[in-house]
XYZ file of C-alpha atoms in Angstrom:
400
model
C 10.327 -5.769 -22.505
C 6.832 -6.010 -23.680
C 3.347 -4.490 -23.894
C 0.330 -6.056 -22.407
C -3.223 -5.730 -23.839
C -6.550 -6.698 -22.264
C -9.707 -6.750 -24.257
C -13.135 -7.224 -22.678
C -11.726 -9.712 -20.194
C -14.162 -11.690 -18.098
C -13.794 -14.139 -15.260
C -16.596 -16.392 -14.008
C -16.631 -18.952 -11.074
C -19.768 -21.202 -11.599
C -22.417 -18.402 -11.369
C -20.382 -15.591 -9.973
C -18.706 -13.119 -12.213
C -15.677 -11.515 -10.601
C -14.116 -9.767 -13.438
C -16.881 -7.970 -15.625
C -15.151 -6.824 -18.861
C -11.866 -5.221 -18.481
C -10.172 -3.106 -21.347
C -6.697 -2.035 -20.542
C -3.404 -1.069 -22.550
C -0.100 -1.426 -20.701
C 2.734 0.239 -22.588
C 6.413 -1.083 -22.820
C 8.408 -0.145 -19.682
C 5.417 1.067 -17.734
C 5.014 0.469 -13.937
C 1.160 -0.130 -13.662
C -0.543 -0.686 -10.214
C -3.821 -2.478 -9.795
C -5.463 -0.977 -6.561
C -8.637 -1.378 -4.880
C -10.304 -2.880 -1.770
C -10.213 -6.485 -0.904
C -12.469 -8.641 -3.274
C -12.335 -6.071 -6.166
C -10.717 -8.532 -8.583
C -7.146 -7.122 -8.760
C -5.268 -10.295 -7.803
C -7.579 -12.458 -9.993
C -6.795 -10.186 -12.875
C -3.091 -10.474 -12.314
C -3.217 -14.217 -12.116
C -5.155 -14.289 -15.417
C -2.317 -12.366 -17.053
C 0.165 -14.901 -15.561
C -1.879 -17.805 -16.756
C -2.627 -19.141 -13.351
C -6.424 -18.606 -13.917
C -8.319 -19.386 -17.088
C -9.834 -16.348 -18.965
C -13.579 -17.011 -19.346
C -13.856 -14.699 -22.245
C -12.016 -11.768 -23.893
C -8.486 -11.618 -25.106
C -5.016 -11.254 -23.534
C -2.127 -10.024 -25.865
C 1.588 -9.767 -24.951
C 3.417 -7.878 -27.514
C 0.342 -8.343 -29.921
C 0.345 -12.227 -29.487
C -2.558 -13.815 -28.002
C -1.912 -15.522 -24.747
C -5.183 -17.013 -23.646
C -4.086 -20.593 -24.238
C -0.425 -20.176 -23.920
C 0.705 -22.040 -20.568
C 2.335 -19.890 -17.848
C 5.953 -21.018 -18.253
C 5.728 -20.186 -22.116
C 4.472 -16.582 -21.585
C 7.881 -14.967 -20.664
C 6.470 -13.528 -17.518
C 7.676 -13.685 -14.000
C 5.556 -13.450 -10.887
C 6.382 -12.504 -7.311
C 3.893 -13.730 -4.741
C 2.697 -12.302 -1.391
C 4.327 -15.207 0.363
C 8.083 -15.556 -0.279
C 7.723 -19.406 -1.047
C 11.558 -19.852 -0.727
C 13.034 -23.463 -0.331
C 14.358 -23.736 3.201
C 17.101 -26.288 2.391
C 18.556 -24.126 -0.444
C 20.806 -21.228 -0.229
C 19.875 -17.751 -1.541
C 21.849 -18.438 -4.809
C 20.224 -21.924 -5.222
C 16.761 -20.499 -4.572
C 17.265 -17.632 -7.152
C 18.691 -20.068 -9.773
C 16.132 -22.744 -9.216
C 13.969 -21.878 -12.360
C 17.088 -21.886 -14.617
C 17.912 -25.379 -13.299
C 14.391 -26.583 -14.217
C 15.080 -24.974 -17.693
C 18.208 -27.150 -18.094
C 20.780 -24.305 -17.798
C 24.190 -25.595 -16.796
C 25.127 -24.934 -12.971
C 27.865 -22.679 -14.003
C 25.724 -20.267 -16.049
C 22.849 -20.183 -13.608
C 25.162 -19.464 -10.762
C 26.844 -16.720 -12.682
C 23.151 -15.253 -13.430
C 22.362 -15.556 -9.771
C 25.500 -13.542 -8.805
C 24.719 -10.761 -11.440
C 21.146 -10.396 -9.926
C 22.467 -10.425 -6.427
C 24.533 -7.611 -7.283
C 21.627 -5.571 -8.586
C 19.646 -6.391 -5.305
C 22.527 -6.074 -2.966
C 22.394 -9.757 -1.978
C 26.024 -10.729 -2.726
C 27.005 -11.180 1.012
C 23.952 -13.507 1.533
C 24.378 -15.949 -1.363
C 25.364 -18.763 0.832
C 22.793 -18.225 3.617
C 19.669 -20.229 3.921
C 16.153 -18.413 4.205
C 15.984 -18.873 7.933
C 19.085 -16.680 8.405
C 17.378 -13.666 6.544
C 15.125 -10.811 7.500
C 11.732 -10.466 5.792
C 13.103 -7.609 3.566
C 15.879 -9.727 2.522
C 13.672 -12.854 1.838
C 11.541 -10.551 -0.435
C 14.561 -9.524 -2.335
C 15.479 -13.121 -2.907
C 11.890 -13.756 -4.172
C 12.331 -10.632 -6.625
C 15.715 -11.983 -7.523
C 14.233 -15.491 -8.474
C 11.948 -13.704 -10.871
C 14.774 -11.460 -12.137
C 17.154 -14.287 -13.241
C 14.684 -15.319 -15.813
C 14.958 -12.082 -17.668
C 11.280 -11.945 -18.197
C 9.383 -9.707 -20.501
C 7.009 -8.597 -17.837
C 7.183 -8.677 -14.018
C 4.010 -9.357 -12.003
C 3.838 -8.559 -8.316
C 0.965 -9.779 -6.132
C 0.948 -7.638 -2.850
C 4.708 -8.455 -2.220
C 5.101 -6.042 0.609
C 2.039 -6.816 2.708
C 3.938 -9.230 4.975
C 6.606 -6.479 5.839
C 6.591 -4.086 8.768
C 5.950 -0.371 8.097
C 9.632 0.674 7.855
C 10.541 -2.198 5.614
C 7.672 -1.425 3.194
C 9.018 1.998 2.762
C 12.496 0.810 2.205
C 11.159 -1.873 -0.303
C 9.225 0.657 -2.164
C 12.353 2.694 -2.714
C 14.168 -0.365 -3.815
C 11.342 -1.407 -6.175
C 11.212 2.035 -7.765
C 14.961 2.056 -8.149
C 14.872 -1.386 -9.801
C 12.147 -0.360 -12.366
C 14.257 2.704 -13.121
C 17.467 0.515 -13.781
C 15.882 -2.280 -15.549
C 13.398 -0.247 -17.671
C 11.070 -3.177 -17.584
C 7.351 -3.584 -17.804
C 5.944 -4.071 -14.277
C 2.427 -4.891 -13.063
C 1.842 -4.587 -9.246
C -1.102 -5.450 -7.295
C -1.897 -3.607 -3.801
C -4.714 -2.659 -1.676
C -2.524 0.230 -0.262
C -3.102 3.365 -2.137
C 0.006 4.986 -0.723
C 2.122 2.208 -2.544
C 0.083 2.967 -5.787
C 0.727 6.616 -5.541
C 4.469 6.287 -4.889
C 5.366 3.524 -7.337
C 3.106 3.840 -10.308
C 3.410 5.495 -13.826
C -0.272 4.555 -14.161
C -2.847 3.363 -11.619
C -5.847 1.249 -12.413
C -8.572 1.574 -9.769
C -10.884 -1.602 -9.457
C -14.134 -2.134 -7.667
C -16.508 -5.006 -8.050
C -14.707 -6.446 -10.973
C -14.801 -3.304 -12.999
C -12.224 -0.543 -13.829
C -13.409 2.747 -12.266
C -10.514 4.968 -13.559
C -7.135 4.541 -15.139
C -4.611 7.487 -15.041
C -1.439 8.871 -13.499
C -1.350 9.256 -9.662
C -1.726 12.912 -9.795
C -4.666 12.699 -12.525
C -6.486 10.375 -10.088
C -5.721 12.719 -7.091
C -6.840 16.005 -8.830
C -9.469 14.716 -11.269
C -11.301 11.741 -9.666
C -13.865 10.375 -11.982
C -16.363 9.534 -9.110
C -16.936 9.331 -5.425
C -15.218 5.951 -5.017
C -11.998 6.969 -6.763
C -12.190 10.345 -4.887
C -12.568 8.414 -1.457
C -9.954 5.764 -2.154
C -7.063 7.873 -3.543
C -5.470 10.029 -0.972
C -4.334 9.722 2.443
C -6.290 10.571 4.718
C -9.381 10.263 2.392
C -11.397 13.078 1.004
C -14.061 14.676 3.121
C -17.613 14.385 1.686
C -20.915 16.383 2.769
C -24.300 16.471 1.290
C -25.136 19.863 -0.204
C -27.803 21.692 -2.298
C -27.342 23.776 -5.410
C -28.606 27.328 -4.930
C -27.248 28.991 -8.176
C -25.412 28.075 -11.377
C -23.287 30.676 -13.117
C -20.668 30.738 -15.811
C -18.040 31.205 -12.958
C -19.282 27.997 -11.121
C -21.959 26.345 -9.186
C -22.960 27.600 -5.702
C -24.023 25.246 -3.078
C -25.370 25.581 0.523
C -23.436 23.600 3.093
C -24.756 22.507 6.620
C -24.843 25.706 8.711
C -26.230 27.738 5.854
C -22.959 29.139 4.399
C -22.552 28.981 0.573
C -19.433 28.012 -1.554
C -18.979 28.438 -5.272
C -17.159 25.587 -6.877
C -15.666 26.280 -10.283
C -17.228 23.440 -12.309
C -18.763 23.463 -15.765
C -22.185 25.180 -15.781
C -25.481 23.439 -16.719
C -24.155 20.197 -14.988
C -26.612 20.937 -11.958
C -29.700 23.040 -11.617
C -30.643 25.096 -8.684
C -32.315 22.830 -6.039
C -30.385 19.637 -6.964
C -28.710 17.634 -4.298
C -25.051 17.058 -4.714
C -21.920 15.948 -2.748
C -19.252 18.266 -2.078
C -15.647 16.762 -1.633
C -12.560 18.518 -0.270
C -9.256 16.973 0.954
C -8.066 17.344 4.578
C -4.923 19.369 3.350
C -7.033 21.793 1.528
C -9.023 22.777 4.749
C -7.682 25.368 7.188
C -8.745 26.670 10.638
C -9.518 30.316 10.135
C -11.273 32.582 12.722
C -11.622 35.484 10.220
C -13.458 33.751 7.433
C -15.149 30.542 8.623
C -17.406 28.398 6.507
C -18.658 26.055 9.200
C -18.038 25.175 12.811
C -17.251 21.945 14.280
C -16.247 20.126 17.402
C -12.977 18.288 17.751
C -13.545 14.642 18.322
C -9.930 13.241 18.033
C -6.479 14.783 17.693
C -3.672 12.824 15.905
C -0.363 14.473 16.300
C 2.275 12.997 13.802
C 5.098 15.571 14.356
C 5.090 17.276 11.085
C 1.313 17.673 10.815
C -1.786 17.256 13.037
C -5.101 15.711 12.011
C -8.208 16.879 13.583
C -11.346 14.645 13.393
C -13.970 17.234 13.598
C -17.864 16.750 13.819
C -19.605 19.306 11.813
C -23.332 20.363 11.536
C -25.285 17.465 9.941
C -23.447 14.832 11.743
C -20.741 14.345 9.208
C -17.071 13.984 10.468
C -14.339 16.105 8.594
C -10.556 15.324 8.862
C -8.672 18.674 8.858
C -4.930 18.637 8.428
C -3.197 21.418 10.420
C 0.330 22.390 11.575
C 2.288 19.974 13.606
C 2.328 22.396 16.652
C -1.525 22.895 16.596
C -2.924 23.574 19.985
C -6.314 22.273 19.285
C -7.808 19.762 21.915
C -10.689 17.276 21.969
C -14.034 19.025 22.464
C -12.675 22.365 21.227
C -15.005 24.393 18.851
C -12.866 25.177 15.614
C -13.811 27.387 12.661
C -13.127 25.607 9.281
C -12.623 27.627 6.035
C -13.330 25.874 2.790
C -11.966 27.186 -0.471
C -14.385 26.601 -3.309
C -11.474 26.561 -5.908
C -10.044 23.357 -4.065
C -13.288 21.557 -3.881
C -14.807 18.704 -5.939
C -18.598 18.397 -6.835
C -20.340 14.999 -7.395
C -23.950 14.609 -8.902
C -26.642 12.473 -7.374
C -25.226 9.415 -9.181
C -21.807 9.918 -7.623
C -20.041 11.162 -10.827
C -17.647 13.935 -10.768
C -18.695 17.220 -12.464
C -15.815 18.470 -14.619
C -14.029 21.524 -13.507
C -14.684 24.830 -15.512
C -11.933 25.862 -18.018
C -9.833 28.774 -16.712
C -9.588 31.657 -19.099
C -6.120 33.182 -19.324
C -5.295 36.798 -20.357
C -3.801 37.005 -23.942
C -0.729 39.285 -24.116
C -0.599 41.255 -27.467
C 2.426 40.503 -29.475
C 4.837 43.491 -29.878
C 8.068 42.419 -31.750
C 9.740 45.645 -30.412
C 9.335 44.532 -26.848
C 10.630 40.982 -27.743
C 13.798 42.698 -29.291
C 14.438 44.752 -26.113
C 14.096 41.572 -23.866
C 16.431 39.716 -26.070
C 19.124 42.474 -25.686
C 22.286 41.348 -24.285
C 22.206 41.374 -20.538
C 25.296 43.633 -20.267
C 23.839 46.214 -22.571
C 20.463 46.167 -20.636
C 22.397 46.742 -17.315
C 24.433 49.640 -18.883
C 21.258 51.356 -19.979
C 19.600 50.852 -16.600
C 22.531 52.172 -14.652
C 23.072 55.286 -16.965
C 19.318 56.173 -16.917
C 19.275 55.990 -13.123
C 22.654 57.542 -12.745
C 23.804 54.577 -10.529
C 27.559 54.196 -10.811
C 28.394 50.568 -11.687
C 30.259 48.750 -9.032
C 33.104 46.535 -9.486
C 32.457 42.726 -9.942
């Protein structure tokens, strides 16, 4: 397997710059997902790594070797495209082994390799079929197998599941995750679907307008988004936002006034804002609750989405914003109901006027004094401790 390093990568078409200086380190055996909206440059960046697009400036390294001028077939990479691009007149085995045929590998060896890969992908019963006799998911597995037979240093996936229906996408996500675990290979995956990114990735690269907005693990991006764009893009449904005004700054956090005149204290680092500053409050749908006893604001239900395990309420609040509230699956809320919403400041995010997240305040933990004699007591044998307790409480020990 291999590491991939991008240093100040740029891509320009005529006068239009689409990749604007990307720096990225991809470790050996990592599953890295490029995610972002259409037009953000994620597929272009992947094609530059594959060698299908020239690099305008910057440096691409694979295992420390410069790849800018190396042709695609010499880079030791394999790419799976959005379209399956299988040869209709060839069998599954022949499709998977075709790249080995071009490389001059004997028929016996390439068929043996195709059978080995088919076993991994559970395609053994389909080796003699033509693509027209396969389902969408099976065709996608054949396309993955075609890349796998080459034993590449890095796998590249360009939105490979976008042509599948919802159930097949879920199944293929499970299969891809298991494949990465079994192969322990380096994989780079492009998608516009943040659910795919969250469920597959070891590391997510969020792109917008040709720049990297944030890099981190799925939970890092979920709990600590760098800015409004990442906060709104990662998470399903997306984070709720509202405009607020700072009314006080303390060591414990920053207090803001929300529409309807209630106040919330968000535990962010002090001195990031001053009283009177405008800011944006962010809170995820799963962190809101309907609460008659301690409401922060009131809203009118516009839409109710009942999904069985949970219900999503689209609620219009004061100021005209629409909040999504996740509630129980058996919620009785109806359209046009007035509902009280409680917002817990500890679960909120705060963003400054420029859209950058304000770091959360450090939590101080109690320090427990060190007492060696207490440590000795807790390390006493369990049987002895039990005997001492039963004797002191005069409780007869029962038979095991």
